[in-house]
Short mmCIF file of C-alpha atoms in Angstrom, two decimals:
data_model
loop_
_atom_site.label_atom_id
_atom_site.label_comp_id
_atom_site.label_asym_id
_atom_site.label_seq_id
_atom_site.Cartn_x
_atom_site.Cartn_y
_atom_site.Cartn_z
CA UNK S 1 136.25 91.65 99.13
CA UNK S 2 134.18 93.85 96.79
CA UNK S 3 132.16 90.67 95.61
CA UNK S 4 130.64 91.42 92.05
CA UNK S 5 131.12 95.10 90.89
CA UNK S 6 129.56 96.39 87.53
CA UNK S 7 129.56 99.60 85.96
CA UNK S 8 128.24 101.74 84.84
CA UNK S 9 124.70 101.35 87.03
CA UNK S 10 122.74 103.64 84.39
CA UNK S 11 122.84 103.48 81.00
CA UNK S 12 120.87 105.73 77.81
CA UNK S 13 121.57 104.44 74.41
CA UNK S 14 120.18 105.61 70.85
CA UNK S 15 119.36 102.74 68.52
CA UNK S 16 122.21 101.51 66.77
CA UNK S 17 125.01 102.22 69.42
CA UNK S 18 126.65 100.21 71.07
CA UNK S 19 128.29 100.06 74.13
CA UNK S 20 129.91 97.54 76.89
CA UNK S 21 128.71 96.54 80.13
CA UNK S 22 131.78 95.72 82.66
CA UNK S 23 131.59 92.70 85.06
CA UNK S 24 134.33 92.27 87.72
CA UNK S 25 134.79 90.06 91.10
CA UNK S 26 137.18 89.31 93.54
CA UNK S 27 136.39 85.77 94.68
CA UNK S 28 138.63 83.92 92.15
CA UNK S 29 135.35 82.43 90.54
CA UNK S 30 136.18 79.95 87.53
CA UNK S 31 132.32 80.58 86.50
CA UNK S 32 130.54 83.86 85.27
CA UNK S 33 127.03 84.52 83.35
CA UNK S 34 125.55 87.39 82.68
CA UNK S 35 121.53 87.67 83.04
CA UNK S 36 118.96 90.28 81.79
CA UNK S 37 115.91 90.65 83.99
CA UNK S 38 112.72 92.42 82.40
CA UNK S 39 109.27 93.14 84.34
CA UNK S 40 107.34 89.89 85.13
CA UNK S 41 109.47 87.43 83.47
CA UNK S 42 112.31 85.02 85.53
CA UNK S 43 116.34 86.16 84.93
CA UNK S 44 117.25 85.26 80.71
CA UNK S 45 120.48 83.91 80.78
CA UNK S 46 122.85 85.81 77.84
CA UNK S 47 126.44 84.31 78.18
CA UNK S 48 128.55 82.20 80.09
CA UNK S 49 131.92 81.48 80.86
CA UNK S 50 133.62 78.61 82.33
CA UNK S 51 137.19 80.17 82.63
CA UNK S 52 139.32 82.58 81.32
CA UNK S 53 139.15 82.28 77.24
CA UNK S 54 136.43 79.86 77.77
CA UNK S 55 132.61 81.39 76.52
CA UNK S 56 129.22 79.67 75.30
CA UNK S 57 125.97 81.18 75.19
CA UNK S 58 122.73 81.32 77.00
CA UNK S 59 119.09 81.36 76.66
CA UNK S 60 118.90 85.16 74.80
CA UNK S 61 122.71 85.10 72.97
CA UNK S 62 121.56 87.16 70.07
CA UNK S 63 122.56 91.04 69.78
CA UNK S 64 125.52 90.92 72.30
CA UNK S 65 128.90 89.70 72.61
CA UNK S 66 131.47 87.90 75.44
CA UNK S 67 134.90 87.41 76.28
CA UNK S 68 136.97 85.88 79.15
CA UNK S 69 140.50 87.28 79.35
CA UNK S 70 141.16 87.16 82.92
CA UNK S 71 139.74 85.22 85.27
CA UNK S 72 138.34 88.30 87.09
CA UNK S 73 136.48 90.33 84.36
CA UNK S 74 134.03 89.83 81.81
CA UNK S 75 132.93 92.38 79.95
CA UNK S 76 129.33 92.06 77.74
CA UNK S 77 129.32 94.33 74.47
CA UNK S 78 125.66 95.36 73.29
CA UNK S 79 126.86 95.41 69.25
CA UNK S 80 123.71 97.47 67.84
CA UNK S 81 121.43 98.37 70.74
CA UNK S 82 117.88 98.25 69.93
CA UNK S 83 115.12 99.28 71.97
CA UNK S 84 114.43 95.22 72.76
CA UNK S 85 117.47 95.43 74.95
CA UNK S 86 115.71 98.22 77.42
CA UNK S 87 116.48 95.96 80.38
CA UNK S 88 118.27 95.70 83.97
CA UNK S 89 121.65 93.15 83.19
CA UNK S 90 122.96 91.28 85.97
CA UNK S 91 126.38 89.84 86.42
CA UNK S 92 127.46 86.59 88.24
CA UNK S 93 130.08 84.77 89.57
CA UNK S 94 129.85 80.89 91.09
CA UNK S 95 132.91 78.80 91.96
CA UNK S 96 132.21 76.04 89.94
CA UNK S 97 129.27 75.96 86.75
CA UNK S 98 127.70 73.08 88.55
CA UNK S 99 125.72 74.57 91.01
CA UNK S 100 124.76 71.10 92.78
CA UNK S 101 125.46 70.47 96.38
CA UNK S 102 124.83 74.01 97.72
CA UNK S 103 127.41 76.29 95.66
CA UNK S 104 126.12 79.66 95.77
CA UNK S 105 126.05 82.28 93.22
CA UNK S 106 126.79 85.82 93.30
CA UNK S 107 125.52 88.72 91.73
CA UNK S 108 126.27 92.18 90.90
CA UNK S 109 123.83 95.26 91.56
CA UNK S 110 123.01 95.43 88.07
CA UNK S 111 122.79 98.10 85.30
CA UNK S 112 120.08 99.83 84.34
CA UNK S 113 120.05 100.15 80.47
CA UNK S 114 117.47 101.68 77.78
CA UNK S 115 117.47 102.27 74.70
CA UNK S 116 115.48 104.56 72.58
CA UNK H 1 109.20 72.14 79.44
CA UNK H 2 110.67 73.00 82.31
CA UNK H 3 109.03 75.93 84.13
CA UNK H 4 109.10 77.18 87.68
CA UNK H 5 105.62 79.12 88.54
CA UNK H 6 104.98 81.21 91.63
CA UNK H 7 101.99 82.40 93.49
CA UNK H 8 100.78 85.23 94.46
CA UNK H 9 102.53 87.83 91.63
CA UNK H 10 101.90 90.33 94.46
CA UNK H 11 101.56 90.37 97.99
CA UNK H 12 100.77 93.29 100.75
CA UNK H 13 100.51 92.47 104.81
CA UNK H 14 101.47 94.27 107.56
CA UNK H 15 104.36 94.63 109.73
CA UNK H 16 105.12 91.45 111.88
CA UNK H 17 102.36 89.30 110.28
CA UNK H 18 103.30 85.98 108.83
CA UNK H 19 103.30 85.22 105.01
CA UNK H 20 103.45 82.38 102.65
CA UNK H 21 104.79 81.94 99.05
CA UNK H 22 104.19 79.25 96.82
CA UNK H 23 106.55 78.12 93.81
CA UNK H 24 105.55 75.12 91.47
CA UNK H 25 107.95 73.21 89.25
CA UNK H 26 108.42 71.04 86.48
CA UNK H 27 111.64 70.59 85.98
CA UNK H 28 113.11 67.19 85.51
CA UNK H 29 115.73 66.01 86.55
CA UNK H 30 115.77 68.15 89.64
CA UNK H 31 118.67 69.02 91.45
CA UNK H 32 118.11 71.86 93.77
CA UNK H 33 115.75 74.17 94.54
CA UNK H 34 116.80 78.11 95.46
CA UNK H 35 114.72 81.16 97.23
CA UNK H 36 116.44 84.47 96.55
CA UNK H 37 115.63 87.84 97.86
CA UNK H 38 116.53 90.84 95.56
CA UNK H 39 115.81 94.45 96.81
CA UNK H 40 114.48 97.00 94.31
CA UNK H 41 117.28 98.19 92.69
CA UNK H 42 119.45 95.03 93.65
CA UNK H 43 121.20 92.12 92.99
CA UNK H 44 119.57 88.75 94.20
CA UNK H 45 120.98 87.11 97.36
CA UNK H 46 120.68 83.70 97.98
CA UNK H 47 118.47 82.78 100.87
CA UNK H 48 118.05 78.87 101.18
CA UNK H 49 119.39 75.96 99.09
CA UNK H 50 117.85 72.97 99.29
CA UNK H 51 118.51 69.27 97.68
CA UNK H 52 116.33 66.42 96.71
CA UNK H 53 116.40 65.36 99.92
CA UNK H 54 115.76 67.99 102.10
CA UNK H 55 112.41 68.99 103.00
CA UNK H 56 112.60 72.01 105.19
CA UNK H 57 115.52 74.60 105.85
CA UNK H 58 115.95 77.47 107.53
CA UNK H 59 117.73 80.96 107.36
CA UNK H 60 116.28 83.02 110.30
CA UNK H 61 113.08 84.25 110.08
CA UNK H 62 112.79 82.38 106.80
CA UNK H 63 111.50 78.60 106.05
CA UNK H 64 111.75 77.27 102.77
CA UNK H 65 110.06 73.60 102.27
CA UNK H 66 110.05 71.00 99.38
CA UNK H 67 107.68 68.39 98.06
CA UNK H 68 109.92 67.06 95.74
CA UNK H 69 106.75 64.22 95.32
CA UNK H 70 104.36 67.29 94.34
CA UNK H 71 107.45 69.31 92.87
CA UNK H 72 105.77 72.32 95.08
CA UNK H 73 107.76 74.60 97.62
CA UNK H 74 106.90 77.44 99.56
CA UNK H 75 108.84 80.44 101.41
CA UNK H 76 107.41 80.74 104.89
CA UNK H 77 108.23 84.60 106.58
CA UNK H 78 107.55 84.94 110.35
CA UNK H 79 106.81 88.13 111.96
CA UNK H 80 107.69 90.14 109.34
CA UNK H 81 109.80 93.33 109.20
CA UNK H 82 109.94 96.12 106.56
CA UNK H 83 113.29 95.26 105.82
CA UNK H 84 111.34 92.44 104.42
CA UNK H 85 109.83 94.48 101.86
CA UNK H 86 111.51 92.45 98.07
CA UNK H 87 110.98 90.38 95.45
CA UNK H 88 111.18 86.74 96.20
CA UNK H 89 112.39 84.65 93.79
CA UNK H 90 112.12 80.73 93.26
CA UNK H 91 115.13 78.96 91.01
CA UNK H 92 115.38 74.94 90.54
CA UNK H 93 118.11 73.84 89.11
CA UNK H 94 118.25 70.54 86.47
CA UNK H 95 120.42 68.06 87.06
CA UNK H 96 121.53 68.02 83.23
CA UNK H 97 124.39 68.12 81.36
CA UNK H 98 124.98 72.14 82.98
CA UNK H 99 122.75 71.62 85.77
CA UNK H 100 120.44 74.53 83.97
CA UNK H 101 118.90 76.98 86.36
CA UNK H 102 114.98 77.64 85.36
CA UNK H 103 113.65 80.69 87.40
CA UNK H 104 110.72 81.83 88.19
CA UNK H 105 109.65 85.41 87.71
CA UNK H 106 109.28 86.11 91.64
CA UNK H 107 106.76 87.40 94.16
CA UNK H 108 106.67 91.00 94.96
CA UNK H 109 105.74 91.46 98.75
CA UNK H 110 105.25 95.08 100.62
CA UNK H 111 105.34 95.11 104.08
CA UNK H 112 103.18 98.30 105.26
CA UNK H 113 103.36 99.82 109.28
#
Protein backbone atom coordinates (compact mmCIF):
# COMPACT_ATOMS: atom_id res chain seq x y z
CA UNK A 1 0.00 0.00 0.00
CA UNK A 2 1.28 3.47 -0.98
CA UNK A 3 -0.96 5.08 1.83
CA UNK A 4 -1.62 8.85 0.88
CA UNK A 5 0.41 10.06 -2.22
CA UNK A 6 0.28 13.80 -3.40
CA UNK A 7 1.93 15.53 -6.05
CA UNK A 8 3.51 17.59 -6.98
CA UNK A 9 5.72 18.14 -3.47
CA UNK A 10 6.88 21.77 -4.72
CA UNK A 11 4.98 24.22 -6.11
CA UNK A 12 5.84 28.26 -7.54
CA UNK A 13 2.84 30.13 -8.63
CA UNK A 14 2.45 33.89 -9.94
CA UNK A 15 -0.63 35.65 -8.59
CA UNK A 16 -3.57 34.93 -10.45
CA UNK A 17 -2.76 31.27 -11.62
CA UNK A 18 -4.11 28.64 -10.77
CA UNK A 19 -3.28 25.27 -10.48
CA UNK A 20 -4.43 21.73 -8.82
CA UNK A 21 -3.06 19.90 -6.04
CA UNK A 22 -3.59 15.90 -6.49
CA UNK A 23 -4.59 13.69 -3.49
CA UNK A 24 -4.63 9.87 -3.91
CA UNK A 25 -4.76 6.67 -1.42
CA UNK A 26 -5.02 3.19 -1.51
CA UNK A 27 -6.83 2.22 1.69
CA UNK A 28 -10.42 2.35 0.29
CA UNK A 29 -11.10 5.39 2.71
CA UNK A 30 -14.87 6.68 2.43
CA UNK A 31 -13.41 10.04 4.16
CA UNK A 32 -10.83 12.67 2.79
CA UNK A 33 -9.94 16.47 3.89
CA UNK A 34 -7.51 18.42 2.80
CA UNK A 35 -5.54 20.77 5.44
CA UNK A 36 -3.18 23.80 4.99
CA UNK A 37 -0.58 24.17 7.71
CA UNK A 38 1.21 27.71 8.05
CA UNK A 39 4.10 28.60 10.69
CA UNK A 40 2.78 28.68 14.32
CA UNK A 41 -0.79 28.12 13.74
CA UNK A 42 -2.68 24.35 14.23
CA UNK A 43 -3.69 22.41 10.60
CA UNK A 44 -6.91 24.83 8.79
CA UNK A 45 -9.16 22.47 7.52
CA UNK A 46 -10.14 23.49 3.53
CA UNK A 47 -12.52 20.67 2.24
CA UNK A 48 -13.99 17.53 2.95
CA UNK A 49 -15.45 14.67 1.49
CA UNK A 50 -17.56 11.98 2.77
CA UNK A 51 -17.61 9.75 -0.43
CA UNK A 52 -17.27 9.78 -3.89
CA UNK A 53 -19.52 12.89 -5.31
CA UNK A 54 -20.04 13.81 -1.78
CA UNK A 55 -18.02 17.46 -0.73
CA UNK A 56 -18.64 20.24 2.07
CA UNK A 57 -16.26 22.67 3.23
CA UNK A 58 -13.96 23.41 6.05
CA UNK A 59 -12.68 26.00 8.28
CA UNK A 60 -10.65 28.18 5.27
CA UNK A 61 -13.13 27.10 2.02
CA UNK A 62 -12.60 30.37 0.28
CA UNK A 63 -10.17 30.61 -2.91
CA UNK A 64 -10.12 26.82 -3.74
CA UNK A 65 -12.23 24.21 -5.08
CA UNK A 66 -13.15 20.14 -4.48
CA UNK A 67 -14.44 17.23 -6.09
CA UNK A 68 -14.94 13.49 -5.30
CA UNK A 69 -15.15 11.32 -8.42
CA UNK A 70 -13.68 8.21 -7.28
CA UNK A 71 -13.39 7.02 -4.15
CA UNK A 72 -9.55 7.09 -4.37
CA UNK A 73 -8.68 10.68 -5.54
CA UNK A 74 -9.41 14.07 -4.69
CA UNK A 75 -7.98 16.61 -6.33
CA UNK A 76 -7.95 20.51 -4.68
CA UNK A 77 -7.90 23.36 -7.45
CA UNK A 78 -6.28 26.76 -6.17
CA UNK A 79 -8.78 29.03 -8.69
CA UNK A 80 -6.70 32.46 -8.49
CA UNK A 81 -3.63 31.90 -6.31
CA UNK A 82 -2.75 34.76 -4.23
CA UNK A 83 0.16 35.18 -2.19
CA UNK A 84 -2.26 34.32 1.12
CA UNK A 85 -2.17 30.77 -0.10
CA UNK A 86 1.92 30.54 0.37
CA UNK A 87 1.41 27.44 2.51
CA UNK A 88 2.35 23.56 3.00
CA UNK A 89 -1.32 21.54 2.02
CA UNK A 90 -1.84 18.29 3.48
CA UNK A 91 -4.04 15.51 2.31
CA UNK A 92 -6.02 12.90 4.38
CA UNK A 93 -7.75 9.90 4.33
CA UNK A 94 -9.85 8.23 7.53
CA UNK A 95 -12.19 5.27 7.17
CA UNK A 96 -15.06 6.75 8.50
CA UNK A 97 -15.61 11.00 9.15
CA UNK A 98 -16.28 10.15 12.74
CA UNK A 99 -13.10 9.84 14.15
CA UNK A 100 -14.47 8.52 17.69
CA UNK A 101 -13.38 5.26 19.13
CA UNK A 102 -9.74 5.29 17.91
CA UNK A 103 -10.06 5.58 13.92
CA UNK A 104 -6.92 6.91 12.73
CA UNK A 105 -6.20 9.32 10.08
CA UNK A 106 -3.74 9.40 7.43
CA UNK A 107 -1.84 11.89 5.80
CA UNK A 108 0.08 12.64 2.81
CA UNK A 109 3.73 14.25 2.79
CA UNK A 110 2.39 17.41 1.76
CA UNK A 111 3.09 20.09 -0.92
CA UNK A 112 4.99 22.85 -0.61
CA UNK A 113 3.26 25.82 -2.42
CA UNK A 114 4.06 29.75 -2.79
CA UNK A 115 2.93 32.16 -4.45
CA UNK A 116 4.37 35.42 -5.45
CA UNK B 1 -14.43 28.64 21.72
CA UNK B 2 -12.88 25.70 21.42
CA UNK B 3 -9.06 25.90 21.46
CA UNK B 4 -6.31 23.42 22.13
CA UNK B 5 -3.03 25.34 23.59
CA UNK B 6 0.40 23.80 24.01
CA UNK B 7 3.44 24.53 26.04
CA UNK B 8 6.57 25.08 25.48
CA UNK B 9 6.42 26.53 21.51
CA UNK B 10 10.03 25.25 21.57
CA UNK B 11 12.01 22.83 23.26
CA UNK B 12 15.96 21.78 23.13
CA UNK B 13 17.52 18.77 25.52
CA UNK B 14 19.93 16.41 24.92
CA UNK B 15 20.18 13.00 23.70
CA UNK B 16 18.56 10.34 26.08
CA UNK B 17 17.18 12.94 28.57
CA UNK B 18 13.53 12.84 29.39
CA UNK B 19 10.99 15.57 28.26
CA UNK B 20 7.54 16.74 28.93
CA UNK B 21 4.84 18.50 26.80
CA UNK B 22 1.88 20.08 27.93
CA UNK B 23 -1.45 20.63 25.81
CA UNK B 24 -4.55 22.50 27.35
CA UNK B 25 -8.09 22.29 26.01
CA UNK B 26 -11.35 23.68 25.88
CA UNK B 27 -13.21 21.91 23.82
CA UNK B 28 -16.63 20.74 24.76
CA UNK B 29 -18.03 18.07 24.20
CA UNK B 30 -14.81 16.11 24.14
CA UNK B 31 -14.36 13.05 22.45
CA UNK B 32 -10.78 12.17 22.03
CA UNK B 33 -7.70 13.51 22.48
CA UNK B 34 -4.62 12.83 19.73
CA UNK B 35 -0.57 13.37 19.95
CA UNK B 36 0.93 13.36 16.47
CA UNK B 37 4.49 13.48 15.47
CA UNK B 38 5.26 15.16 12.04
CA UNK B 39 8.94 15.31 10.81
CA UNK B 40 10.13 18.47 9.05
CA UNK B 41 9.11 18.10 5.78
CA UNK B 42 6.34 15.45 6.70
CA UNK B 43 3.09 14.31 7.08
CA UNK B 44 1.77 13.86 10.76
CA UNK B 45 1.59 10.31 12.18
CA UNK B 46 -0.58 9.44 14.76
CA UNK B 47 1.06 8.53 17.99
CA UNK B 48 -1.60 7.88 20.83
CA UNK B 49 -5.41 8.08 20.88
CA UNK B 50 -7.00 8.40 23.84
CA UNK B 51 -10.91 8.54 25.02
CA UNK B 52 -12.74 10.15 27.82
CA UNK B 53 -11.92 7.52 29.79
CA UNK B 54 -8.54 6.77 29.49
CA UNK B 55 -6.01 8.41 31.47
CA UNK B 56 -2.65 7.17 30.38
CA UNK B 57 -1.48 5.26 27.12
CA UNK B 58 1.41 4.24 25.76
CA UNK B 59 3.29 3.83 22.35
CA UNK B 60 6.94 2.92 23.26
CA UNK B 61 9.02 5.35 24.53
CA UNK B 62 6.03 7.66 24.50
CA UNK B 63 3.26 8.38 27.39
CA UNK B 64 0.46 10.45 26.67
CA UNK B 65 -1.94 11.26 29.86
CA UNK B 66 -5.41 12.98 30.26
CA UNK B 67 -7.16 15.03 32.89
CA UNK B 68 -10.23 15.09 31.25
CA UNK B 69 -11.38 16.94 34.94
CA UNK B 70 -8.60 19.75 34.21
CA UNK B 71 -9.01 19.22 30.29
CA UNK B 72 -4.93 19.16 30.46
CA UNK B 73 -2.66 16.39 28.80
CA UNK B 74 0.84 15.99 28.41
CA UNK B 75 3.32 13.88 26.05
CA UNK B 76 5.89 12.25 28.27
CA UNK B 77 9.39 11.13 26.04
CA UNK B 78 11.85 8.80 27.87
CA UNK B 79 15.40 8.63 27.05
CA UNK B 80 15.25 10.37 24.12
CA UNK B 81 16.79 9.69 20.69
CA UNK B 82 17.51 12.06 17.76
CA UNK B 83 15.17 10.31 15.76
CA UNK B 84 13.06 12.12 18.22
CA UNK B 85 13.90 15.36 16.87
CA UNK B 86 9.74 16.77 15.42
CA UNK B 87 7.03 18.71 15.96
CA UNK B 88 4.54 17.38 18.40
CA UNK B 89 1.25 18.04 17.88
CA UNK B 90 -1.92 17.93 20.27
CA UNK B 91 -5.60 17.38 18.44
CA UNK B 92 -9.02 16.87 20.57
CA UNK B 93 -11.66 16.00 18.84
CA UNK B 94 -15.59 17.31 19.68
CA UNK B 95 -18.03 15.05 20.05
CA UNK B 96 -20.46 17.19 17.72
CA UNK B 97 -22.46 16.79 14.98
CA UNK B 98 -18.78 15.89 12.78
CA UNK B 99 -16.88 15.14 15.75
CA UNK B 100 -14.68 18.47 14.71
CA UNK B 101 -10.97 18.10 15.21
CA UNK B 102 -9.45 21.47 16.98
CA UNK B 103 -5.55 21.33 16.82
CA UNK B 104 -3.13 22.82 18.38
CA UNK B 105 -0.23 24.48 16.66
CA UNK B 106 2.47 21.90 18.12
CA UNK B 107 5.74 21.85 20.05
CA UNK B 108 8.93 21.94 18.21
CA UNK B 109 11.59 19.78 20.13
CA UNK B 110 15.51 19.33 19.00
CA UNK B 111 17.27 16.68 20.37
CA UNK B 112 21.16 17.74 20.33
CA UNK B 113 24.31 14.88 20.95
Amino acid sequence: NAGVTQTPKFQVLKTGQSMTLQCAQDMNHEYMSWYRQDPGMGLRLIHYSVGAGITDQGEVPNGYNVSRSTTEDFPLRLLSAAPSQTSVYFCASSPTLFLAGGKEQYFGPGTRLTVT
Amino acid sequence: KNQVEQSPQSLIILEGKNCTLQCNYTVSPFSNLRWYKQDTGRGPVSLTIMTFSENTKSNGRYTATLDADTKQSSLHITASQLSDSASYICVVSARDSNYQLIWGAGTKLIIKP
